[in-house]
Short mmCIF file of N, CA and C in Angstrom, two decimals:
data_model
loop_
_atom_site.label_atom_id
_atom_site.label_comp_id
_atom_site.label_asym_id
_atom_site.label_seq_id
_atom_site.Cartn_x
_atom_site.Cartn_y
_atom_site.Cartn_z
N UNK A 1 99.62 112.71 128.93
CA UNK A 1 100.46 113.88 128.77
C UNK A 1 101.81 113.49 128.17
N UNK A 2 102.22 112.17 128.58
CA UNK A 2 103.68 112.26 128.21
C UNK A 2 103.91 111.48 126.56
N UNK A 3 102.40 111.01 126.16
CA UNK A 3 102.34 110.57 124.88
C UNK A 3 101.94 111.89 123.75
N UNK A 4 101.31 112.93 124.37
CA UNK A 4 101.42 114.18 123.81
C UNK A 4 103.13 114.46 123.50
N UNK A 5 103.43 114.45 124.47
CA UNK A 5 104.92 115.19 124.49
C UNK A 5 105.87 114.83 123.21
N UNK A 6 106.06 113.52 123.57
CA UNK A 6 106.75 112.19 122.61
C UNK A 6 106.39 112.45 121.23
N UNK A 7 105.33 112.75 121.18
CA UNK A 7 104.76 113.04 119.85
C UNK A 7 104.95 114.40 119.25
N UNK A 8 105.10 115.14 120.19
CA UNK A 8 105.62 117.19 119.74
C UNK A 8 104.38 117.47 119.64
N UNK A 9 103.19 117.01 120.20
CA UNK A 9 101.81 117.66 120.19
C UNK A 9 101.70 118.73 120.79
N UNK A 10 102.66 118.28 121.82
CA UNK A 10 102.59 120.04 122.76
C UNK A 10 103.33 121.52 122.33
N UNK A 11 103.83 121.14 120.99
CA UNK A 11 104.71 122.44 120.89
C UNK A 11 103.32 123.50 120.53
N UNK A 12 103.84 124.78 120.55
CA UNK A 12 103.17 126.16 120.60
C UNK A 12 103.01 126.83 118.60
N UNK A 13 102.37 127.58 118.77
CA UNK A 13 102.25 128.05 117.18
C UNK A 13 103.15 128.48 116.53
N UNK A 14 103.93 129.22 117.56
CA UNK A 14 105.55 129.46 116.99
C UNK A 14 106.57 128.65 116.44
N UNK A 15 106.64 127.27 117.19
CA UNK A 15 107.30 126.26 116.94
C UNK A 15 106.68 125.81 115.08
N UNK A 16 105.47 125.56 115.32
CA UNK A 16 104.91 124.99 114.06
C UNK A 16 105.19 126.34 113.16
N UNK A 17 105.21 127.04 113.47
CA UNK A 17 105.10 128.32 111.69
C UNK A 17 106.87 128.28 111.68
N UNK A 18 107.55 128.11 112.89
CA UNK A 18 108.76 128.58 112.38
C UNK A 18 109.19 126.67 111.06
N UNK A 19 108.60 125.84 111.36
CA UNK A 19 108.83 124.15 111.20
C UNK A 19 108.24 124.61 109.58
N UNK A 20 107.08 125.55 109.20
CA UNK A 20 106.53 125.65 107.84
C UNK A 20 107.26 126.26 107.00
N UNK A 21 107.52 127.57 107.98
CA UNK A 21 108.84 128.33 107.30
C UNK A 21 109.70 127.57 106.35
N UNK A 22 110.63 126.74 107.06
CA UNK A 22 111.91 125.77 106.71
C UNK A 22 110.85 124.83 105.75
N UNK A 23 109.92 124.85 105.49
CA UNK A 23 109.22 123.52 104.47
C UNK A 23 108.69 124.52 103.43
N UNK A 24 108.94 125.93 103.39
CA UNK A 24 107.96 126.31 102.32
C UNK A 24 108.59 126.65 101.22
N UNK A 25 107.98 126.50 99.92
CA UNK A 25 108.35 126.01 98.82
C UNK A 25 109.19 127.25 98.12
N UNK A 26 110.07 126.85 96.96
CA UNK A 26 111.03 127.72 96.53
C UNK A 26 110.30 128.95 95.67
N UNK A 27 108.77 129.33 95.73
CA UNK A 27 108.24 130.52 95.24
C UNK A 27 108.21 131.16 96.39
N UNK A 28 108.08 130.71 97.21
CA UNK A 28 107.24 131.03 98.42
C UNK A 28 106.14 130.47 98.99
N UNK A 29 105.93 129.73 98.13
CA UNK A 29 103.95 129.41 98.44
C UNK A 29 104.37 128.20 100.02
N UNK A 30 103.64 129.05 100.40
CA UNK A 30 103.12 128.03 101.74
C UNK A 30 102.62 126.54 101.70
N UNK A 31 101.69 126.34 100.73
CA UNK A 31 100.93 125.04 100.50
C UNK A 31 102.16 124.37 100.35
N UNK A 32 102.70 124.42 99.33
CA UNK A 32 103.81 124.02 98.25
C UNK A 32 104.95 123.46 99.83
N UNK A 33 104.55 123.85 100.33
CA UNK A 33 106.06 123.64 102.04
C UNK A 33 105.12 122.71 102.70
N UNK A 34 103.60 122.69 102.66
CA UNK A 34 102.53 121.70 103.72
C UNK A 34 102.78 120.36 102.86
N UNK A 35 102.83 119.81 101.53
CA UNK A 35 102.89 118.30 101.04
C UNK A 35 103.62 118.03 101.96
N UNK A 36 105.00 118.45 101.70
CA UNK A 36 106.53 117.68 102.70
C UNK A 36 105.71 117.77 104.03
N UNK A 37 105.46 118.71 104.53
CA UNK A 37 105.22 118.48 106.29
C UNK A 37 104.27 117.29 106.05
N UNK A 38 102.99 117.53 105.14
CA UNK A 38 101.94 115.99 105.45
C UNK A 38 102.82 114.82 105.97
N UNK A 39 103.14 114.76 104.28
CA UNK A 39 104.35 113.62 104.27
C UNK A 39 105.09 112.97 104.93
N UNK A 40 105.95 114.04 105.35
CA UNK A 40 107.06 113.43 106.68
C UNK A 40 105.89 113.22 107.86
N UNK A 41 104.45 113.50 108.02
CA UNK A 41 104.38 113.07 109.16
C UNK A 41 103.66 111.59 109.59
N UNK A 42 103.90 111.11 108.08
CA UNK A 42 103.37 109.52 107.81
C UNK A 42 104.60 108.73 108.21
N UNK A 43 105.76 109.31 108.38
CA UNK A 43 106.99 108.18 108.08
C UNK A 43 107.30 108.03 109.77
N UNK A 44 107.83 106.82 109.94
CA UNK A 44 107.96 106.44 111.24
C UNK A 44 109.07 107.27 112.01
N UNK A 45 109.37 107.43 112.89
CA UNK A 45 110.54 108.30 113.89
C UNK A 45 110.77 106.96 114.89
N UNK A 46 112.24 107.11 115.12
CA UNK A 46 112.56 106.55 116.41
C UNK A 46 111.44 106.76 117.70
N UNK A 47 110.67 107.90 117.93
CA UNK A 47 110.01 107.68 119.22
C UNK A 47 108.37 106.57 118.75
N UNK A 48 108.24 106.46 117.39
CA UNK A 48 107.30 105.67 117.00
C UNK A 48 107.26 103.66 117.52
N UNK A 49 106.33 103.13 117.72
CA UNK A 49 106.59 101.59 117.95
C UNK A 49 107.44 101.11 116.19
N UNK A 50 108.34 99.99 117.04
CA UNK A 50 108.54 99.28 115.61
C UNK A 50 108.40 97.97 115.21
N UNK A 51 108.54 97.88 114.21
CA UNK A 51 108.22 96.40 113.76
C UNK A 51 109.00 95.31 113.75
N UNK A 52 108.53 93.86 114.48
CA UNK A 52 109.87 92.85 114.74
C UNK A 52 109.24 92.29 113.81
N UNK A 53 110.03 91.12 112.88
CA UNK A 53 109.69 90.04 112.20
C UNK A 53 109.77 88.63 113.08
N UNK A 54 108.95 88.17 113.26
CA UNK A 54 108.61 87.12 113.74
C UNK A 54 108.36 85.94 113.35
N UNK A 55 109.04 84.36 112.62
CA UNK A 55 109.36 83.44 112.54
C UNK A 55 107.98 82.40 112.93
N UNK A 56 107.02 81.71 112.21
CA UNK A 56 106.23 80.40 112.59
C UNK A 56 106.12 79.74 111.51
N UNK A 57 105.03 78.27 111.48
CA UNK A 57 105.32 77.54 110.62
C UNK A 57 104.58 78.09 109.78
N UNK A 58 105.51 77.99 108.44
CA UNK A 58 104.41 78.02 107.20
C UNK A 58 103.00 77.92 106.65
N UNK A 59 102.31 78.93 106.42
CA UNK A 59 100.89 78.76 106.08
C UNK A 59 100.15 79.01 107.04
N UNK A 60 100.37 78.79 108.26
CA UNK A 60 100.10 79.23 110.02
C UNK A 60 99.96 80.91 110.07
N UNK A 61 100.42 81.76 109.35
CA UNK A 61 100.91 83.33 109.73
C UNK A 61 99.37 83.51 110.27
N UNK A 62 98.41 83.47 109.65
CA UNK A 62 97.01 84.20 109.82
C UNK A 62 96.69 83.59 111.32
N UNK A 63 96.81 82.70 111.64
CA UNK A 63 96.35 81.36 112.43
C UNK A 63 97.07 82.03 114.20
N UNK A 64 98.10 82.54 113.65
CA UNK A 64 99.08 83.06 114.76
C UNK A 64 98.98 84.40 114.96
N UNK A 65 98.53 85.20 113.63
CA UNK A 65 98.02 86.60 114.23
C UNK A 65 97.00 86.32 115.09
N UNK A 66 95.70 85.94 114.78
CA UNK A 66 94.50 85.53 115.36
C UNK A 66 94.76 85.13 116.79
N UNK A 67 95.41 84.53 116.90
CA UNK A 67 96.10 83.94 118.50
C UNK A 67 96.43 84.68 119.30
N UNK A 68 97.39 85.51 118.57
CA UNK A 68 98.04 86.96 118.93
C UNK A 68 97.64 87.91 119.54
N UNK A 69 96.01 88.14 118.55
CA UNK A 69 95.17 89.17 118.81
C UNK A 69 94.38 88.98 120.21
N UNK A 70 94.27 87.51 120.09
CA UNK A 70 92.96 86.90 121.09
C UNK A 70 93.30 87.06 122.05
N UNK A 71 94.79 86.76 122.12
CA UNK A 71 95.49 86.68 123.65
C UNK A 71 95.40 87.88 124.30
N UNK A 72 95.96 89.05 123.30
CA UNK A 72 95.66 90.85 123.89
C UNK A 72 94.19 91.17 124.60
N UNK A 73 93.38 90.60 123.82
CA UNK A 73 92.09 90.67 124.57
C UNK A 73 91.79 90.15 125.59
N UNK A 74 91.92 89.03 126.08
CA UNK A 74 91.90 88.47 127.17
C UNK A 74 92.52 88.87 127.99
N UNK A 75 93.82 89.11 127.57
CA UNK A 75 95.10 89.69 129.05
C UNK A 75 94.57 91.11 129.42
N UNK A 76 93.88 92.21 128.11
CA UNK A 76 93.53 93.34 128.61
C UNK A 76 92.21 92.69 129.44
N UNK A 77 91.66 92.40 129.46
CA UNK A 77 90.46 91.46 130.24
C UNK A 77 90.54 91.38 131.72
N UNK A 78 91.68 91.16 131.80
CA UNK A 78 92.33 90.48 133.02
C UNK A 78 93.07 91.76 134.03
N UNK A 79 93.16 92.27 132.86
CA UNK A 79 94.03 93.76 133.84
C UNK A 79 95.31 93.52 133.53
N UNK A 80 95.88 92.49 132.39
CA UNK A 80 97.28 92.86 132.56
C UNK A 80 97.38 92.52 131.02
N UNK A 81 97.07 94.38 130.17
CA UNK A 81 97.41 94.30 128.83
C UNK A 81 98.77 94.13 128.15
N UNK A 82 98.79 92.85 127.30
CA UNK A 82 100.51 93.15 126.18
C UNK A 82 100.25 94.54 126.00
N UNK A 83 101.81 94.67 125.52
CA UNK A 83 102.29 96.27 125.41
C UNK A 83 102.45 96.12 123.71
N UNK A 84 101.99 95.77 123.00
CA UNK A 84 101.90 95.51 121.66
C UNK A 84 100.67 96.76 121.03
N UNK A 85 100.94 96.77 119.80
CA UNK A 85 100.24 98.11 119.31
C UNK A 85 99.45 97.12 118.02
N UNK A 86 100.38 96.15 117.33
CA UNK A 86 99.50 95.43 116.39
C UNK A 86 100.42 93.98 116.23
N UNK A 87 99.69 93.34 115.03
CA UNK A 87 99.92 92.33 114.48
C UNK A 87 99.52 92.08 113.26
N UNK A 88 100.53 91.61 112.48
CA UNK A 88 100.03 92.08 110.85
C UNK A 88 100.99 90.64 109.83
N UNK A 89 99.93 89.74 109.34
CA UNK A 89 100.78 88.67 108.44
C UNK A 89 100.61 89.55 106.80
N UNK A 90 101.63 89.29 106.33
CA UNK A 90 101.45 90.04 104.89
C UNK A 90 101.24 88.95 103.87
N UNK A 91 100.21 88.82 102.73
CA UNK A 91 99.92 88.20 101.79
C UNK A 91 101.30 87.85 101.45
N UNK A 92 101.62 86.39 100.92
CA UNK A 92 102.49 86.40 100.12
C UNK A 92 104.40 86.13 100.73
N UNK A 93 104.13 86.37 102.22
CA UNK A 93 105.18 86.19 103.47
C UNK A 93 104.85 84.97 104.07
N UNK A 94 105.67 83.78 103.68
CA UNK A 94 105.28 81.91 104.34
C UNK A 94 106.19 82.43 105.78
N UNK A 95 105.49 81.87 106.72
CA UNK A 95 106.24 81.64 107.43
C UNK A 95 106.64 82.76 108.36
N UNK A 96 106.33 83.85 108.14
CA UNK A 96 106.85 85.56 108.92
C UNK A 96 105.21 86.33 109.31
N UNK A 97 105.31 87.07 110.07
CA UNK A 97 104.54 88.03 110.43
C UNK A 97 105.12 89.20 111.05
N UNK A 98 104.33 89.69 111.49
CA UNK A 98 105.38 91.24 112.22
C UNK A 98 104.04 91.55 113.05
N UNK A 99 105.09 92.34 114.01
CA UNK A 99 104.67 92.57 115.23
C UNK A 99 105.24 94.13 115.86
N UNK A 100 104.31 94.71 115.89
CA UNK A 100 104.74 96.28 116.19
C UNK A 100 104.86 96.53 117.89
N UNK A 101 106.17 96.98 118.78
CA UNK A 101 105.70 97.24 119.47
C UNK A 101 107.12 98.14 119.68
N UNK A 102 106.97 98.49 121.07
CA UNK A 102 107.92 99.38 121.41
C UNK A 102 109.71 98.86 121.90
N UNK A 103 109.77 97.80 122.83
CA UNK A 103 110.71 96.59 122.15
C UNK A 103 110.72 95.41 122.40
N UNK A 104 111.81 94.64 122.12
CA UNK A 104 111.68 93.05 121.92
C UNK A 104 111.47 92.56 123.47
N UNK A 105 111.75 93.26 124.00
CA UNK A 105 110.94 91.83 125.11
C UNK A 105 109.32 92.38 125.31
N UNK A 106 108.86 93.73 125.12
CA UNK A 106 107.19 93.51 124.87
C UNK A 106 106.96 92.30 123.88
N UNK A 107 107.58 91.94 122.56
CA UNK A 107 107.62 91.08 121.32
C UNK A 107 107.25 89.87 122.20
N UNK A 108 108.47 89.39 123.03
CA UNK A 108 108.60 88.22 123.71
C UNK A 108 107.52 87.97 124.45
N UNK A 109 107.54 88.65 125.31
CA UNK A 109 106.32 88.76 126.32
C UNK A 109 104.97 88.23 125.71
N UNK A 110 104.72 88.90 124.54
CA UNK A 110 102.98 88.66 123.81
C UNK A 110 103.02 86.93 123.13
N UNK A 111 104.42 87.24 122.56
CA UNK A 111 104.19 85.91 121.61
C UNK A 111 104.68 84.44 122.57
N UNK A 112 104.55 84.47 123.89
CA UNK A 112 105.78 83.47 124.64
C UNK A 112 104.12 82.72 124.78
N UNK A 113 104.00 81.43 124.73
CA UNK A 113 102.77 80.64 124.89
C UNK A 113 102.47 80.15 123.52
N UNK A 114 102.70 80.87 122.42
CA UNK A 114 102.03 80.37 121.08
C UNK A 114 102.98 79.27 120.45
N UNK A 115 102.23 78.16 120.68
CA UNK A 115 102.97 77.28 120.24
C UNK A 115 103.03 76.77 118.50
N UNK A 116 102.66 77.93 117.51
CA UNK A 116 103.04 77.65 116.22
C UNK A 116 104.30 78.71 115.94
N UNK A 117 104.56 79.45 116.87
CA UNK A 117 105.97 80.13 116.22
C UNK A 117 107.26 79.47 116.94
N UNK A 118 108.09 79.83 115.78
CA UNK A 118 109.21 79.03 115.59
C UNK A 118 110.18 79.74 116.76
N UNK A 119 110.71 78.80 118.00
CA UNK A 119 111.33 79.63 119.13
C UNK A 119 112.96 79.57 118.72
N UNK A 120 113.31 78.32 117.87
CA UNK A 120 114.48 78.66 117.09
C UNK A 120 114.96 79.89 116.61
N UNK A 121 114.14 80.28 115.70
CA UNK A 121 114.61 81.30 115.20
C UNK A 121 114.53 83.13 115.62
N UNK A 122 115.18 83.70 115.02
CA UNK A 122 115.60 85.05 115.85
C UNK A 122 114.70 85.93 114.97
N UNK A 123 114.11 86.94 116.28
CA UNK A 123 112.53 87.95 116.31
C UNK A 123 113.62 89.28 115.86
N UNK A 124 113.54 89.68 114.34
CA UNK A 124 114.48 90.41 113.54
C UNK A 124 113.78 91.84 113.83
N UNK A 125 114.44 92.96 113.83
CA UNK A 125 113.78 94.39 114.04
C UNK A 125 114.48 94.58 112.40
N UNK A 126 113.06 95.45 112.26
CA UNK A 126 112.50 95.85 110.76
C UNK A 126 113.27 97.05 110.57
N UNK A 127 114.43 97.53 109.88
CA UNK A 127 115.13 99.27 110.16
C UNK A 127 113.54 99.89 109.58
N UNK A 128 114.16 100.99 109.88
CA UNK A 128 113.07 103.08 110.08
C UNK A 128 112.35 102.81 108.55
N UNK A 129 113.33 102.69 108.02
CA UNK A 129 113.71 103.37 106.55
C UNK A 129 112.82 101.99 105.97
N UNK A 130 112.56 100.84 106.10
CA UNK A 130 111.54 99.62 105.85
C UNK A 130 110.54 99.33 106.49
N UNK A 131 110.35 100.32 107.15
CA UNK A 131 108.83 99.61 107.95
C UNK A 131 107.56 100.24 106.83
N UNK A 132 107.58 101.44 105.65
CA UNK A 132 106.83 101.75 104.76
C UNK A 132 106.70 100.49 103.73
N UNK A 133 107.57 100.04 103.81
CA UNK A 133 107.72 99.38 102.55
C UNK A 133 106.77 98.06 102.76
N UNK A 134 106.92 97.52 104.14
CA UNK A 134 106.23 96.57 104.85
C UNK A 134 104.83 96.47 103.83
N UNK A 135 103.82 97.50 104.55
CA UNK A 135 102.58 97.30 104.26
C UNK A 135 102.09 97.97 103.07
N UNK A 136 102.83 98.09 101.82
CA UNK A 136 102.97 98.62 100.86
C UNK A 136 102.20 98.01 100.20
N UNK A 137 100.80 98.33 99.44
CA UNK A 137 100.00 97.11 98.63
C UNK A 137 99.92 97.78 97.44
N UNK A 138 100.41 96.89 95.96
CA UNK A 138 100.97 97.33 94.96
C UNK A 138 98.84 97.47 94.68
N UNK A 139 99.58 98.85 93.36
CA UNK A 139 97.86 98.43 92.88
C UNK A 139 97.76 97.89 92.27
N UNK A 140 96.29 96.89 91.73
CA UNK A 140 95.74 96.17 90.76
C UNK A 140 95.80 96.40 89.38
N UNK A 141 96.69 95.48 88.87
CA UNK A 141 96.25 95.69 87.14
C UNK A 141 95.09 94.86 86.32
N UNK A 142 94.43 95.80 86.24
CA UNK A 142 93.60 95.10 85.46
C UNK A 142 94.15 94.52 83.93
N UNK A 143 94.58 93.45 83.54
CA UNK A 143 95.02 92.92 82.49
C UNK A 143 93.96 91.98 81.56
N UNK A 144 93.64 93.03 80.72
CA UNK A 144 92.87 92.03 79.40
C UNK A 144 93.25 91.66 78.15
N UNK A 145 93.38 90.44 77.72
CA UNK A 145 94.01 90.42 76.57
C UNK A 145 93.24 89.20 75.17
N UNK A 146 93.47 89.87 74.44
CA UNK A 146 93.05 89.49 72.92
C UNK A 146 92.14 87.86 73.46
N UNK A 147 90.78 87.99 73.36
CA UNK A 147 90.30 86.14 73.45
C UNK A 147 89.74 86.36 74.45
N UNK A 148 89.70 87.07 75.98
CA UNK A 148 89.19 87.02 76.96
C UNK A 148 88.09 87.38 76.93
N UNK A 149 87.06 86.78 77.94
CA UNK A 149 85.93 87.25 78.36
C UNK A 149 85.66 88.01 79.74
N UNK A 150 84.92 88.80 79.00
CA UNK A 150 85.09 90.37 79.91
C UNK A 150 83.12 90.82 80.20
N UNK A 151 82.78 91.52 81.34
CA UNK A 151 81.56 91.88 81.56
C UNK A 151 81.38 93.20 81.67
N UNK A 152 80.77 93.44 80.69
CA UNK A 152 81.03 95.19 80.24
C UNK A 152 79.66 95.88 81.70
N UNK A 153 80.56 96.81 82.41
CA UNK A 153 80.43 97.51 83.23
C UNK A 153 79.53 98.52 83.22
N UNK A 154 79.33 99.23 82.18
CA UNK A 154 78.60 100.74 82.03
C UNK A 154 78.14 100.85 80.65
N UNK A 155 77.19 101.46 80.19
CA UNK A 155 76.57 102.00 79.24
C UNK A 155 74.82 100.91 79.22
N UNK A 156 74.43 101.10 78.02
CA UNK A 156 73.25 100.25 77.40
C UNK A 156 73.55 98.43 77.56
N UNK A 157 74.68 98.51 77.38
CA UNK A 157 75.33 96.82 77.31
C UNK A 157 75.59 96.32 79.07
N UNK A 158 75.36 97.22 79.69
CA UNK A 158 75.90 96.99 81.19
C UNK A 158 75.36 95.48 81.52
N UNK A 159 76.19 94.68 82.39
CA UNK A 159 75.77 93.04 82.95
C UNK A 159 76.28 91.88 81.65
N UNK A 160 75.85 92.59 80.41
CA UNK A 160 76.66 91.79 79.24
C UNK A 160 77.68 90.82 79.27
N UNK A 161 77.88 89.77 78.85
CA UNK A 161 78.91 88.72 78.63
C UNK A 161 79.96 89.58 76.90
N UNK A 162 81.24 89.90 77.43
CA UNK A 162 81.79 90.39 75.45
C UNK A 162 82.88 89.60 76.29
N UNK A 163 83.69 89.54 74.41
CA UNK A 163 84.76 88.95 74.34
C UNK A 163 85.89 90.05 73.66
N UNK A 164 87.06 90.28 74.43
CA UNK A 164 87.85 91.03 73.80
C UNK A 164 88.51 90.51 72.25
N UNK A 165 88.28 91.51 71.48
CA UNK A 165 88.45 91.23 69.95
C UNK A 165 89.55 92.36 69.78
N UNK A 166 89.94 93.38 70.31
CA UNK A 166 91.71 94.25 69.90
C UNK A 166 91.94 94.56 71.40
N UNK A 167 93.32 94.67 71.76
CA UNK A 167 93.62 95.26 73.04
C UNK A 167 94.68 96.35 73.35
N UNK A 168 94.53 96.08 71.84
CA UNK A 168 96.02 97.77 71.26
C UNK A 168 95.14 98.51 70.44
N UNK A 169 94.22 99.17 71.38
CA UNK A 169 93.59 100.51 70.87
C UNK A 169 94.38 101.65 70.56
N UNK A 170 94.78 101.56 71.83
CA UNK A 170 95.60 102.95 72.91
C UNK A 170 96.73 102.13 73.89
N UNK A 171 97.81 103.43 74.00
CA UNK A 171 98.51 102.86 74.93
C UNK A 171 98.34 102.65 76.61
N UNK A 172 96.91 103.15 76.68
CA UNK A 172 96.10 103.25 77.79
C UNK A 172 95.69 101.88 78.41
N UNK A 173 95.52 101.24 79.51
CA UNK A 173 94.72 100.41 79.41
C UNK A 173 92.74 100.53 79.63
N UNK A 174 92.57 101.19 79.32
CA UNK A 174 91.26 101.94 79.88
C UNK A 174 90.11 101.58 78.81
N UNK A 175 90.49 101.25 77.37
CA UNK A 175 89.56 101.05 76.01
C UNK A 175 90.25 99.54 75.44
N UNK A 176 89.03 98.47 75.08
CA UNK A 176 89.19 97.79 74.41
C UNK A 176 88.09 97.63 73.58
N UNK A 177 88.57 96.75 72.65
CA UNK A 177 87.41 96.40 71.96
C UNK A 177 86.59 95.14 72.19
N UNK A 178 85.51 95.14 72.29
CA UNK A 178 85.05 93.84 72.47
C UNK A 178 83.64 93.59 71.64
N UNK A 179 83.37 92.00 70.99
CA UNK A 179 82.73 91.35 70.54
C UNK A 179 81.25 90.89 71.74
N UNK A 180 79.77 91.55 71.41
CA UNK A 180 79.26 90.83 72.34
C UNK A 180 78.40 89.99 71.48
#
């Protein structure tokens, strides 16, 4: 009940139409006012867990989530679950991981025993406004260029070995030309 609450699950229909009202768009259109509500209701709030950055040795991050995780299982096992919500190393971050919870001494509490994080250093809280940015995964470019060998995907030629022969068709990247 009181994680309903925290969350405004419990408000009434009134509450929500008067909340659409104030979001609906400058024709009028209703939909046009629901994006923003989606939206804002992806972004974190103070009553949400947050994210500490957490300090171990280099190349270790995966090694120490895993540890992390294992330990939650066992302690929920035991009857006495960390108060942690996740654990997350990001591609490309030596040395850091993050750790979501509600606050730093839950942080302390989960990670106190793991002996690859660094006890030197200080378990940083992530601000509101950066915890999106965190798990942000850019998309893939597919980059082909003039000489490469490429395996044509679709049509009669599908499974094919070609070699790109122009790559300034279009300003698209979507058409090249290729030699099979």
């Amino acid at each position: 009940e009181r994680f309903v609450r925290e969350r405004g699950w419990d408000r009434d229909e009134d509450e929500l139409d008067e909340e659409l009202d104030d979001d609906v768009g400058e024709d009028g259109d209703r939909e046009a006012g629901m994006g923003d509500l989606v939206q804002k209701s992806f972004l974190p709030t103070s009553r949400d867990p947050r994210l500490f950055l957490v300090h171990c040795k280099e190349r270790e991050e995966h090694k120490v989530v895993i540890s992390l995780l294992n330990k939650c299982i066992v302690m929920a096992q035991r009857g006495m679950p960390l108060s942690i919500s996740a654990a997350v190393a990001v591609e490309g971050m030596k040395g850091k991981f993050y750790v979501e919870a509600f606050n730093l001494e839950q942080v302390k509490t989960a990670i106190a025993g793991l002996h690859l994080i660094l006890a030197s250093r200080k378990i940083e809280v992530v601000p509101l406004n950066e915890m999106t940015q965190v798990l942000h995964v850019p998309p893939k470019q597919n980059v082909t260029k003039r000489g490469a060998w490429v395996r044509v995907k679709r049509g009669p030629y599908k499974g094919d070995l070609a070699q790109v022969v122009d790559d300034e068709l279009d300003d698209s990247d979507s058409h090249v030309l290729v030699r099979l």
